[in-house]
Every structure is written in C-alpha cells, then in structure tokens.
XYZ file of N, CA, C and O in Angstrom:
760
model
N -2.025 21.596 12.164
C -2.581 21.347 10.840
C -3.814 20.461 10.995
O -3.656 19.261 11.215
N -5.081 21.011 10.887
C -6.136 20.114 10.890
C -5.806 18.934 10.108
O -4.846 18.925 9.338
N -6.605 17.900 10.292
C -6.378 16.200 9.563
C -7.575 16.065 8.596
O -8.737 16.231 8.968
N -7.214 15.749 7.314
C -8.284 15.782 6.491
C -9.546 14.866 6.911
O -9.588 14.046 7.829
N -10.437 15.175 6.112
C -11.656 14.599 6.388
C -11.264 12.876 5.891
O -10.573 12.644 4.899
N -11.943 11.602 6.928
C -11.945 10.275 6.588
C -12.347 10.381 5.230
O -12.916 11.381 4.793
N -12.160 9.707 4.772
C -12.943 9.232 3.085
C -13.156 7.665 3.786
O -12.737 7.067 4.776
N -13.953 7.431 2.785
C -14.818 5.694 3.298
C -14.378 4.524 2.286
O -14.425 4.452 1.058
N -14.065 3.904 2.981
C -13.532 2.064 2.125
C -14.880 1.847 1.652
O -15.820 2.115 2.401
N -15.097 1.346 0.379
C -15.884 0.614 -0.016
C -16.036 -0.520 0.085
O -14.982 -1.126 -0.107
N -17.088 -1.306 0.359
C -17.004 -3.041 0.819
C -16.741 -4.061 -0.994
O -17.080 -3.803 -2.149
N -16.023 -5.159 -0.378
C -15.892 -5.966 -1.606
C -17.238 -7.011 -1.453
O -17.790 -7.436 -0.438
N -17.487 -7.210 -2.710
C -18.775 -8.136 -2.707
C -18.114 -9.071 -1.869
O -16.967 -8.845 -1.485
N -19.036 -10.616 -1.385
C -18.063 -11.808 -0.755
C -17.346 -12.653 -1.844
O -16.250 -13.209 -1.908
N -18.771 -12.479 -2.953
C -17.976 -13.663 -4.366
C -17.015 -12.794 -4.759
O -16.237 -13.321 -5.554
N -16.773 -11.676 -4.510
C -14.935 -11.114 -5.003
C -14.027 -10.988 -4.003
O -12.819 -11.089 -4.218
N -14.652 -10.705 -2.551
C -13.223 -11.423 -2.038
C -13.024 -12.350 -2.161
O -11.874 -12.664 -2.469
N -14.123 -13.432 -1.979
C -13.580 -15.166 -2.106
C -12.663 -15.475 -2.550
O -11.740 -16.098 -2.026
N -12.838 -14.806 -4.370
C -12.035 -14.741 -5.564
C -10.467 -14.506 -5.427
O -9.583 -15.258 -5.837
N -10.316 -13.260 -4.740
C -9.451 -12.394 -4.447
C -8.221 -13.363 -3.615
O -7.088 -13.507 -4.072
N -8.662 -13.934 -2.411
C -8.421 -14.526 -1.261
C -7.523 -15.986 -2.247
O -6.332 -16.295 -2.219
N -8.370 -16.447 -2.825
C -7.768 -18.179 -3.236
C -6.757 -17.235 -4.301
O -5.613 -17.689 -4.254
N -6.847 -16.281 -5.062
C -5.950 -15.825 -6.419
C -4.384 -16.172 -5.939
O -4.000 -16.164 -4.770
N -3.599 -16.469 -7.074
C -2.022 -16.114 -6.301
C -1.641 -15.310 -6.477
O -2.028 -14.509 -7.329
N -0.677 -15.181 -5.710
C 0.207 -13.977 -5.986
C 0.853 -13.298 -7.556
O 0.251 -13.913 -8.437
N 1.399 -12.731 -7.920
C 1.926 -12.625 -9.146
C 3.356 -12.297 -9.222
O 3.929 -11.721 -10.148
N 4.138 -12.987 -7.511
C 5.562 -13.075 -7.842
C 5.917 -14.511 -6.552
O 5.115 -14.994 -5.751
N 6.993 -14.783 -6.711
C 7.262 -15.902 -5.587
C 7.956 -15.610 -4.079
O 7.700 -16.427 -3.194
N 8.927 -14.334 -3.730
C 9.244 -14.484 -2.494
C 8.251 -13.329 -1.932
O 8.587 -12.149 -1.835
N 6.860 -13.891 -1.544
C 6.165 -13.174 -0.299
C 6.938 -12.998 0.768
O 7.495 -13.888 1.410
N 6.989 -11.451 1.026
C 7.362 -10.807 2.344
C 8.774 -10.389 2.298
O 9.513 -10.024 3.212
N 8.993 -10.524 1.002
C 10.411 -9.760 0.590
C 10.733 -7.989 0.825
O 11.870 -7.530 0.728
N 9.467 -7.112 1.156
C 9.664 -6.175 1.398
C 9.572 -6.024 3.104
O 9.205 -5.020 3.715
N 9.913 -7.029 3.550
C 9.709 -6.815 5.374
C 11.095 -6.504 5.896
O 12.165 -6.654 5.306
N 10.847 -5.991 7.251
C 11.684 -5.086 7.729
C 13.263 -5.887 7.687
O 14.155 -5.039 7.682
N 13.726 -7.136 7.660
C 14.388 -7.893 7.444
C 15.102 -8.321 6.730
O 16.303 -8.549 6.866
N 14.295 -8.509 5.708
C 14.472 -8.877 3.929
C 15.505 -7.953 3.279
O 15.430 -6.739 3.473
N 16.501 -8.501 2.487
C 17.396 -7.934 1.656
C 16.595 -7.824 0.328
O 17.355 -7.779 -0.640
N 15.494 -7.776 0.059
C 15.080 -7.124 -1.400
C 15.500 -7.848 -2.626
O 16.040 -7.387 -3.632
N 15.196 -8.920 -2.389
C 16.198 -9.596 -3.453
C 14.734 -10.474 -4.082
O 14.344 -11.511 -3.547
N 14.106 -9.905 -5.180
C 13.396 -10.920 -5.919
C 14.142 -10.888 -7.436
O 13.527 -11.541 -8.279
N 15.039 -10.407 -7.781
C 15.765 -10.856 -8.859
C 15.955 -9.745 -10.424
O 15.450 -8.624 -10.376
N 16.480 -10.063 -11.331
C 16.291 -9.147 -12.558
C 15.134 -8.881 -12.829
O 14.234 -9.721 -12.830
N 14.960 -7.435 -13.151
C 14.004 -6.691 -13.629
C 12.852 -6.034 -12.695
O 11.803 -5.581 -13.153
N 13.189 -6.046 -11.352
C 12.707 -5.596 -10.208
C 13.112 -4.144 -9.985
O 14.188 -3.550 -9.914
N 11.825 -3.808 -9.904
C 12.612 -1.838 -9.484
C 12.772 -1.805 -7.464
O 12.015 -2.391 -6.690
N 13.510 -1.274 -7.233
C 13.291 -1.307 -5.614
C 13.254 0.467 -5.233
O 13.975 1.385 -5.624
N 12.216 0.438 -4.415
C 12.081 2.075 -4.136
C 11.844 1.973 -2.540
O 11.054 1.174 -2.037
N 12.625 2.878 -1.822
C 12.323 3.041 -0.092
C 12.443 4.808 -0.292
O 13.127 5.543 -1.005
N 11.377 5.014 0.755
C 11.090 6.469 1.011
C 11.189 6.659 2.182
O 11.457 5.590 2.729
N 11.106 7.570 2.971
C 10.720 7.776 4.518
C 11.098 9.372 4.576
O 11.945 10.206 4.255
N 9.681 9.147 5.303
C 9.916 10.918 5.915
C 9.276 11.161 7.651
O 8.442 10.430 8.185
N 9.647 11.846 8.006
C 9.386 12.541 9.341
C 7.801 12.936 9.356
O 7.660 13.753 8.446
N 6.796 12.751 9.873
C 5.436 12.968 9.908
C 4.984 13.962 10.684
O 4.421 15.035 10.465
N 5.446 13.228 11.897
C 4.726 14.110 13.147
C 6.025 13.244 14.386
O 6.865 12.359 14.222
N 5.507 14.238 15.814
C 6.192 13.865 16.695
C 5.343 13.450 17.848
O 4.175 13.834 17.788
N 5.736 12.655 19.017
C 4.904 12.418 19.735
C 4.083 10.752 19.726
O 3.811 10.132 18.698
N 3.889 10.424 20.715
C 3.077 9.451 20.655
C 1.004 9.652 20.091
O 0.224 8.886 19.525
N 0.907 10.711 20.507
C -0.632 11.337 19.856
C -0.427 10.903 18.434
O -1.091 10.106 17.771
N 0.676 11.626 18.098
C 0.798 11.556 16.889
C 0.961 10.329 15.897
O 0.424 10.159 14.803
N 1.822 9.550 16.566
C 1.933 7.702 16.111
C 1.144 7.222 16.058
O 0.919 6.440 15.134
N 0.094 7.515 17.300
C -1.070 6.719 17.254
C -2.262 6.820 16.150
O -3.051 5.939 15.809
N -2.140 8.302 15.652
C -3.349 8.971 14.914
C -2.675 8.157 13.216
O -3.266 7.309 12.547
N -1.544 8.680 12.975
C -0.951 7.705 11.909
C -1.216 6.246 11.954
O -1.677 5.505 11.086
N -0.994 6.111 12.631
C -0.967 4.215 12.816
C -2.688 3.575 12.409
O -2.933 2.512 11.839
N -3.702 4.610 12.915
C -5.064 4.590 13.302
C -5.323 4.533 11.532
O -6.054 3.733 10.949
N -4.340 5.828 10.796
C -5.029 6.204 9.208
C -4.436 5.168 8.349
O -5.056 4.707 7.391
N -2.746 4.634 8.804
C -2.608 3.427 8.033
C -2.810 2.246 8.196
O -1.928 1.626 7.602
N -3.598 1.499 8.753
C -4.527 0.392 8.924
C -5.746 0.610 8.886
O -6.585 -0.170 9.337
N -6.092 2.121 8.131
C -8.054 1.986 7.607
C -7.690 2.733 6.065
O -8.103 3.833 5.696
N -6.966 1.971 5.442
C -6.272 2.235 4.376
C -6.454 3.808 3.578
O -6.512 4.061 2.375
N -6.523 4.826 4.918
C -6.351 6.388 4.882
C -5.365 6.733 3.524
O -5.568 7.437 2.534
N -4.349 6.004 3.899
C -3.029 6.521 2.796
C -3.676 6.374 1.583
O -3.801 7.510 1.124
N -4.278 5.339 0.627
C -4.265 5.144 -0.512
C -5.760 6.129 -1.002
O -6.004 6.449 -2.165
N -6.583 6.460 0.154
C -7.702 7.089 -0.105
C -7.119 8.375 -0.507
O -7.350 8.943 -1.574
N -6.376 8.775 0.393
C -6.584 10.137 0.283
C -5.218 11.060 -0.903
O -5.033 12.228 -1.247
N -4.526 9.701 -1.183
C -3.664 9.818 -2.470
C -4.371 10.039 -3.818
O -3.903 10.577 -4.822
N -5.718 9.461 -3.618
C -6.839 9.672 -4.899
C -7.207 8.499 -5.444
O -7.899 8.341 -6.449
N -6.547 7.379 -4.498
C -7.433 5.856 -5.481
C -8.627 5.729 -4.367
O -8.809 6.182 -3.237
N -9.173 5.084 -5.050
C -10.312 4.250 -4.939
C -9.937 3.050 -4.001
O -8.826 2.536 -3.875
N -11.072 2.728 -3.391
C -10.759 1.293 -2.272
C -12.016 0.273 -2.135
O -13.149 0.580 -1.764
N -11.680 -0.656 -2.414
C -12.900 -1.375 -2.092
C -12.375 -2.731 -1.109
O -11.696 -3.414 -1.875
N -12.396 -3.188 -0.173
C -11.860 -3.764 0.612
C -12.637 -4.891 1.347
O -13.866 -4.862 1.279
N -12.160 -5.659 1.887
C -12.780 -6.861 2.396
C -12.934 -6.494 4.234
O -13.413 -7.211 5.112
N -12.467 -5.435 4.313
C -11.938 -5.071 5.622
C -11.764 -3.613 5.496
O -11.111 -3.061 4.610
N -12.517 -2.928 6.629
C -12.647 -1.445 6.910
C -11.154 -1.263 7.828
O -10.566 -0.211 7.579
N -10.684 -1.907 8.553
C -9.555 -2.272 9.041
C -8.616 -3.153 8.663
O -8.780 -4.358 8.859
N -7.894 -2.828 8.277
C -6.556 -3.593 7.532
C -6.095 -5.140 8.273
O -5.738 -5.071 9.449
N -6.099 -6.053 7.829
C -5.481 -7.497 8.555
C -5.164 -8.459 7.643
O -5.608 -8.743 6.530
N -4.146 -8.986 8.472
C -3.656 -10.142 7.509
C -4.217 -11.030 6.629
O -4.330 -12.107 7.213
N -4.731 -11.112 5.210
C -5.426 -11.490 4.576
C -6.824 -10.695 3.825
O -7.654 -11.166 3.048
N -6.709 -9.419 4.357
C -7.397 -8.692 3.754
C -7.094 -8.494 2.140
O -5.974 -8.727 1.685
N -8.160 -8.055 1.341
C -7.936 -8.149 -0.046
C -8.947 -6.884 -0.190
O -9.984 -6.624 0.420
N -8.238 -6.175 -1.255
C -8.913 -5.130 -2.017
C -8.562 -4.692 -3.400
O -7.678 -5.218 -4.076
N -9.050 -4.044 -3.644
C -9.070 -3.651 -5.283
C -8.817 -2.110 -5.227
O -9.742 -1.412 -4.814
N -7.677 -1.535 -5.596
C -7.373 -0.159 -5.520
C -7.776 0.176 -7.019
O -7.709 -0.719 -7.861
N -8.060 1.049 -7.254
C -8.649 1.980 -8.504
C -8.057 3.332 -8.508
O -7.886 4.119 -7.577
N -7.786 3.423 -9.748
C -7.516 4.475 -10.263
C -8.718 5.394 -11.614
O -9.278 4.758 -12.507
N -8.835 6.597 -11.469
C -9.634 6.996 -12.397
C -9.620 8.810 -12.758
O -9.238 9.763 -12.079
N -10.143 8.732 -13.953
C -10.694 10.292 -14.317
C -12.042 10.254 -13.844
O -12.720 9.276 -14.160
N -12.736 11.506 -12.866
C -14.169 11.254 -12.885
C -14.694 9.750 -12.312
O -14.240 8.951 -11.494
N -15.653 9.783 -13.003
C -16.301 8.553 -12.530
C -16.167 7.385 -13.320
O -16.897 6.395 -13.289
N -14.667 7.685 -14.391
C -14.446 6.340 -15.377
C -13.125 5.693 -14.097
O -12.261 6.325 -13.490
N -13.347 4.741 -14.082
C -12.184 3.679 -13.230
C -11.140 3.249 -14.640
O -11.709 2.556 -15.483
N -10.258 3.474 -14.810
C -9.144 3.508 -15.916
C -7.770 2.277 -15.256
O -6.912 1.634 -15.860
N -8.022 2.357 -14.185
C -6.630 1.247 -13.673
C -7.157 0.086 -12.484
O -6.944 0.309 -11.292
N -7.544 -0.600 -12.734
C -7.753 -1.579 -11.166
C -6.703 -2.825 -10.976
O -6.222 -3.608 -11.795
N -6.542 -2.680 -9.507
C -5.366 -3.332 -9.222
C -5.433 -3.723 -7.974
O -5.244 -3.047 -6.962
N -5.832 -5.332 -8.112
C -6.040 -6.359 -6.959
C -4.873 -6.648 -5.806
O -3.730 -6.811 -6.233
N -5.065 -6.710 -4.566
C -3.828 -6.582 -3.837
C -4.515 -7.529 -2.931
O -5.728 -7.419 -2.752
N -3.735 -8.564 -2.276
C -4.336 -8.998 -0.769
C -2.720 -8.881 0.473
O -1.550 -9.240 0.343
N -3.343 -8.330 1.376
C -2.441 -7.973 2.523
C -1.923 -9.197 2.977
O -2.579 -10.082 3.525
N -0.229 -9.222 2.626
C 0.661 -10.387 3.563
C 0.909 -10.433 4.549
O 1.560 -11.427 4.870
N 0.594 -9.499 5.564
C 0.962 -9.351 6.857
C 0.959 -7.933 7.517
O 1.043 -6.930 6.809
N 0.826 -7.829 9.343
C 0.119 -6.758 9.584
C 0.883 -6.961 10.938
O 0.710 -7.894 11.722
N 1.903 -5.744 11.089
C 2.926 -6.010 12.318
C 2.341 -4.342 13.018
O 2.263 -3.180 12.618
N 2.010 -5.163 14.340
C 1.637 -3.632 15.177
C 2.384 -4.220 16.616
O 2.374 -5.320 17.169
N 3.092 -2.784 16.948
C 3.466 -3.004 18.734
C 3.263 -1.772 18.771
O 2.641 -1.109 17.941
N 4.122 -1.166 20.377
C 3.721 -0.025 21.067
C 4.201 0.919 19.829
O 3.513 1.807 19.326
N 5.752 0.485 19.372
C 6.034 1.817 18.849
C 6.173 1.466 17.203
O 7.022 1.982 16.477
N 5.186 0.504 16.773
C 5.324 0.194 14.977
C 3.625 -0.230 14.241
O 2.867 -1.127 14.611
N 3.458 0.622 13.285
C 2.026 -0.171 12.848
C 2.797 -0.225 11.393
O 3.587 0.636 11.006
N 2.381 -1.504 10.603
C 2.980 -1.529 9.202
C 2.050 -2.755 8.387
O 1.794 -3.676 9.163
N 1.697 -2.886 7.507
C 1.467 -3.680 6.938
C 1.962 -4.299 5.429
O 3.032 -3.708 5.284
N 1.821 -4.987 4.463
C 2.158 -5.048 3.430
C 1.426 -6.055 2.698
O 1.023 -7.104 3.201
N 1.218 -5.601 1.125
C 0.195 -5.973 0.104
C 1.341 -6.409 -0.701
O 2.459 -5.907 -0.813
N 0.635 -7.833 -1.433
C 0.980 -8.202 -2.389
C -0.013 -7.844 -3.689
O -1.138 -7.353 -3.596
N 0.842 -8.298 -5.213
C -0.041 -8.164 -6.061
C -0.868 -9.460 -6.551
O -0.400 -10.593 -6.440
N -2.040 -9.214 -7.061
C -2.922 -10.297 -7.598
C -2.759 -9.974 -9.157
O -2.203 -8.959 -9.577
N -3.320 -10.980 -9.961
C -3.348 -11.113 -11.154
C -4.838 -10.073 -11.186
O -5.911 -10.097 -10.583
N -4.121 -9.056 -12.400
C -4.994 -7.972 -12.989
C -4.206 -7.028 -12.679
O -4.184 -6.099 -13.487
N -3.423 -6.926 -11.611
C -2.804 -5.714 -10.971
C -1.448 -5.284 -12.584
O -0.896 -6.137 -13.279
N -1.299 -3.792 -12.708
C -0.562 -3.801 -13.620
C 0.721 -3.890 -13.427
O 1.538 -3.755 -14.339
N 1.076 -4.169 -11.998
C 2.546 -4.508 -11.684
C 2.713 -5.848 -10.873
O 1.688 -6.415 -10.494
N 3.890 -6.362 -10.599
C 3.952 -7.708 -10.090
C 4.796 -7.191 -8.787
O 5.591 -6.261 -8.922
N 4.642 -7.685 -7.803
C 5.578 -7.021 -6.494
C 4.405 -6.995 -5.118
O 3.272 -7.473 -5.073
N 5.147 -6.275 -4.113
C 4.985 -6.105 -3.216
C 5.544 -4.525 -2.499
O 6.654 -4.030 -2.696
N 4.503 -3.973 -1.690
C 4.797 -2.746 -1.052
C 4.243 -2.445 0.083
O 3.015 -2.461 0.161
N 5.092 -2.084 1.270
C 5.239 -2.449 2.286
C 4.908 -1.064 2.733
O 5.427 -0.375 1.855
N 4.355 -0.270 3.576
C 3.835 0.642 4.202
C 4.221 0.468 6.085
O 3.591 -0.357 6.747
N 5.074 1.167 6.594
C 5.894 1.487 7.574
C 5.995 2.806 8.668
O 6.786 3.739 8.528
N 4.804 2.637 10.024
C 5.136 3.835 10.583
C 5.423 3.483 12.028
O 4.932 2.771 12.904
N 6.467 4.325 11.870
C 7.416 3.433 13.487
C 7.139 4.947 14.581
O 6.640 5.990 14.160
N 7.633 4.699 16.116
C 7.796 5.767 16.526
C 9.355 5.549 17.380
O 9.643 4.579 18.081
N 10.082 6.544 17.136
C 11.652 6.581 17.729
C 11.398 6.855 18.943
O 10.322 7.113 19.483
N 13.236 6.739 19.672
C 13.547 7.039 20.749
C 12.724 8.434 20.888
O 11.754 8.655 21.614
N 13.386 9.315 19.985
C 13.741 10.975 20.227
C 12.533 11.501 19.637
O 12.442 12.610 19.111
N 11.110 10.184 19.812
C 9.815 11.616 19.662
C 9.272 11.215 17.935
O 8.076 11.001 17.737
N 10.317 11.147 16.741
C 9.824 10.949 15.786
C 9.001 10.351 15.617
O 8.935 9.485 16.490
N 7.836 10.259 14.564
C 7.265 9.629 14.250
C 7.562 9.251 12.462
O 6.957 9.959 11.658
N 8.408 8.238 11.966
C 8.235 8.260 10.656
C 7.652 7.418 10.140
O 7.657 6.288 10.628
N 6.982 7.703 9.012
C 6.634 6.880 7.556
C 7.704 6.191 6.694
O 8.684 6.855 6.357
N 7.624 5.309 6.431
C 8.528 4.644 5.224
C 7.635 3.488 4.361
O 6.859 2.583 4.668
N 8.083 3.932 3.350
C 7.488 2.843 2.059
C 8.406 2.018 1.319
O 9.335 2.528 0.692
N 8.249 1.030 1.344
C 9.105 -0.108 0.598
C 7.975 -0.590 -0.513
O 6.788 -0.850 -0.313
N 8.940 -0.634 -2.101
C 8.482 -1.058 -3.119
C 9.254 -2.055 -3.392
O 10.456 -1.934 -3.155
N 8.699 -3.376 -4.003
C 9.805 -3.787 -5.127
C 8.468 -4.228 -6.283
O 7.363 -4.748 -6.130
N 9.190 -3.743 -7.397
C 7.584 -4.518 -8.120
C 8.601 -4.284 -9.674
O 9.723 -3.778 -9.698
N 7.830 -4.809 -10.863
C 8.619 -5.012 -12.463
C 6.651 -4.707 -13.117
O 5.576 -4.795 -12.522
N 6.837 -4.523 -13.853
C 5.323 -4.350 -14.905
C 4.833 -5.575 -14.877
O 5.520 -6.579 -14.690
N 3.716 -5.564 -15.045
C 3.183 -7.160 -15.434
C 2.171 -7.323 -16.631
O 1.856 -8.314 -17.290
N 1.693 -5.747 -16.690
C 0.333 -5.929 -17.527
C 1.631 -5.520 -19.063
O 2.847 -5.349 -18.984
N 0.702 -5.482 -20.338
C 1.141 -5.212 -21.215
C 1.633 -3.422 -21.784
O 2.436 -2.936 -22.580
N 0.547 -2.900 -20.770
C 0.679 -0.959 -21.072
C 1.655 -1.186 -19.868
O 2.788 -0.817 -20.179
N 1.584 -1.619 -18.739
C 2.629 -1.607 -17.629
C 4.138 -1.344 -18.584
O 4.712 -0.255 -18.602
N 4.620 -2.581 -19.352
C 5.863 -2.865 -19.941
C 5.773 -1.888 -21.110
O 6.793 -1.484 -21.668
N 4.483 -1.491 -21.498
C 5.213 -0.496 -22.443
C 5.745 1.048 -21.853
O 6.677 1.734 -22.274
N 4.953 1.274 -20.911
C 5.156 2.937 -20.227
C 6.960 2.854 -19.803
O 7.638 3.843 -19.525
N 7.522 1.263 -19.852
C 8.840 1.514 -19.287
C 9.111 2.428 -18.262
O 8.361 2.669 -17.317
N 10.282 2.962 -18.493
C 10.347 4.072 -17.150
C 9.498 4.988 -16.581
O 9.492 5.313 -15.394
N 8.641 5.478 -17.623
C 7.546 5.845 -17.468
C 6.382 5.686 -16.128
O 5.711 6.558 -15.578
N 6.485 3.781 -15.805
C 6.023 3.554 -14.995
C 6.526 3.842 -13.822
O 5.882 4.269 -12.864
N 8.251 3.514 -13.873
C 8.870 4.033 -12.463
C 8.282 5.466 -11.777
O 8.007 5.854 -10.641
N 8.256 6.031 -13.179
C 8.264 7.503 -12.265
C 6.760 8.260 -11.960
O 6.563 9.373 -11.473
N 5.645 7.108 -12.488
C 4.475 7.042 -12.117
C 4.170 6.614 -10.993
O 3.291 7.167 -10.333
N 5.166 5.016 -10.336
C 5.345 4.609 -8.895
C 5.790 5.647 -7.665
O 5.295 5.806 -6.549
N 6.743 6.185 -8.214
C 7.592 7.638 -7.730
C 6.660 8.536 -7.105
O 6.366 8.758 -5.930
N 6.247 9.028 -8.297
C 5.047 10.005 -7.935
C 3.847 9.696 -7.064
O 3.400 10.514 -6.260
N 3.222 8.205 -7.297
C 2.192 8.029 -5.881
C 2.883 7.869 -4.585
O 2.534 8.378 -3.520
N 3.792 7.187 -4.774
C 4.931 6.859 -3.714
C 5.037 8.118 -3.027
O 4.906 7.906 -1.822
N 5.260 9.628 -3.331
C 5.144 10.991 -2.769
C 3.860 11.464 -2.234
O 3.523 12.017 -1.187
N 3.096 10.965 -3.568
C 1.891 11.272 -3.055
C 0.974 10.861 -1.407
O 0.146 11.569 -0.833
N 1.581 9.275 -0.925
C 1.330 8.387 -0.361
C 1.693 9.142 1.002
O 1.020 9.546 1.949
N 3.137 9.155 0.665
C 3.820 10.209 1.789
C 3.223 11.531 3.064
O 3.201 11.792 4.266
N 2.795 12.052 1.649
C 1.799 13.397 1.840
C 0.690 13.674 2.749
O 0.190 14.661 3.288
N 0.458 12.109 2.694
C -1.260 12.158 3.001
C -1.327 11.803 4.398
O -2.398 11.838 5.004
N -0.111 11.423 5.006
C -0.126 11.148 6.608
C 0.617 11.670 7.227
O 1.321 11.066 8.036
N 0.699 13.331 6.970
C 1.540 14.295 7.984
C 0.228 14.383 8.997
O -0.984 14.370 8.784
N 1.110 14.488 10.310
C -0.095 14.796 11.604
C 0.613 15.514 12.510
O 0.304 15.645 13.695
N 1.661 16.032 11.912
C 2.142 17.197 13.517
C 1.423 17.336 14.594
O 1.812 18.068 15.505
C-alpha cells in the first residue's frame, strides 16, 4: 500500500508558543494516560483505548514511529497543525484546527507531556490548554511485539470544557470516537 503523501506542520509564531508553553493545563493529574496509570482523573471523565494492528516488521515500526512524532496522525485525519516543533518533544505546543474549507471552526491548544521512544516503542502524549473544547489528555502509542506486530493504540481521557463541548453531550463522545478511528486509519504501513 503506497504511504500517503507528508502534509506539512505549520510553524507557531514564538509570542504563541511562549503563550502556549507558560498556559496550564485544564485538568490536574498530568500523565494519567501513560502506559502505567490506572485512568483515574475522576467523575465525568470519558475514557476511550483503541488499538489496532498496523503493519508488521521492524521497516514498518520504524516508518510509523517516524509519522507519529511529525504529528502525521492528526494531519492526515484532516486537522490542521501549527506547532512549535516539526518533530514532536517534550514540551512541544500546538494548536490543532478543525475546519470547513478555509473557515477554521474548532481550535484546540495542546502542549506535549512527554515523549517515550526505545528500540521497540515511539509514543507521546498531549495535554489540553485553555481554549481547547475538551479538558483531558490523549496519549498516542506505537509499540513493536515479540511476533513482528506493529500496533497503534490511543488512550483518551477527557470531559467537555468549552460551553458547545457540554452541550453536544454524547454527541461529543461519539465525535471523539469518530476521530479516534479516523486517527487509527491514517498510520497503516504494511
């Protein structure tokens, strides 16, 4: 299966990462979605884990690993990226967008909590900033097994934060759902 074409990170001005960088978070246990963590930030938290089979092979881990630390996944799901970092690292901050056309309809500030790579794991994970329409954290996961696999897994935990967030109610879950698949999609590499 050919590999889609790169799409390109957009750079963040410096006076908006600056911004971005000092902002807090918009929940209290950072790093609650790590490989460790029992998921526990409390009532009214949705928790979502996915994982699927990608590709096999070490070629293959590597080429994944390469698209999820140049934030490939969220490009090619259909948001927008503007980033402080063409390469993903601990403390990186970006602004994911959502839109019709050339109207931007959703922006949603994230700065990266941490960025775990060895031979056989690349993963990172974003928290939310104030503006973002949800409060949480989501954790992006591609390991390579004994037996050749290469999988993807996504860890969510996040609750609404903005005001259309809390009204879409479930609505939103199954809007998370759906990029959450979408996300999936975008880093098969057989």
């Amino acid at each position: 299966m050919p590999r889609p074409e790169t799409p390109l990170v957009r750079s963040l001005t410096n006076e908006t990462a600056y911004r971005l960088r000092r902002a807090p978070f918009t929940y209290d246990t950072i790093g609650v979605t790590g490989p460790d963590d029992g998921h526990s930030l409390g009532d009214g938290f949705h928790h979502l884990t996915r994982t699927a089979v990608i590709g096999h092979g070490a070629e293959a881990f590597h080429t994944a690993a390469a698209d999820l630390l140049s934030w490939q996944i969220q490009l090619r799901a259909g948001l927008g990226v503007r980033s402080s970092d063409q390469v993903i690292r601990s403390g990186s901050v970006a602004l994911l967008t959502v839109g019709v056309g050339p109207v931007t309809t959703i922006v949603a500030p994230v700065r990266v909590v941490g960025v775990d790579t060895s031979a056989d794991r690349a993963a990172f994970t974003y928290g939310t900033l104030p503006g973002h329409p949800e409060s949480g954290e989501e954790r992006f996961d591609v390991s390579l097994h004994e037996t050749g696999a290469v999988r993807f897994t996504i860890t969510a935990v996040s609750r609404p934060q903005s005001r259309w967030a809390r009204l879409a109610g479930p609505l939103g879950c199954g809007l998370q759902s759906w990029v959450t698949d979408r996300y999936l999609a975008t880093l098969v590499v057989h």
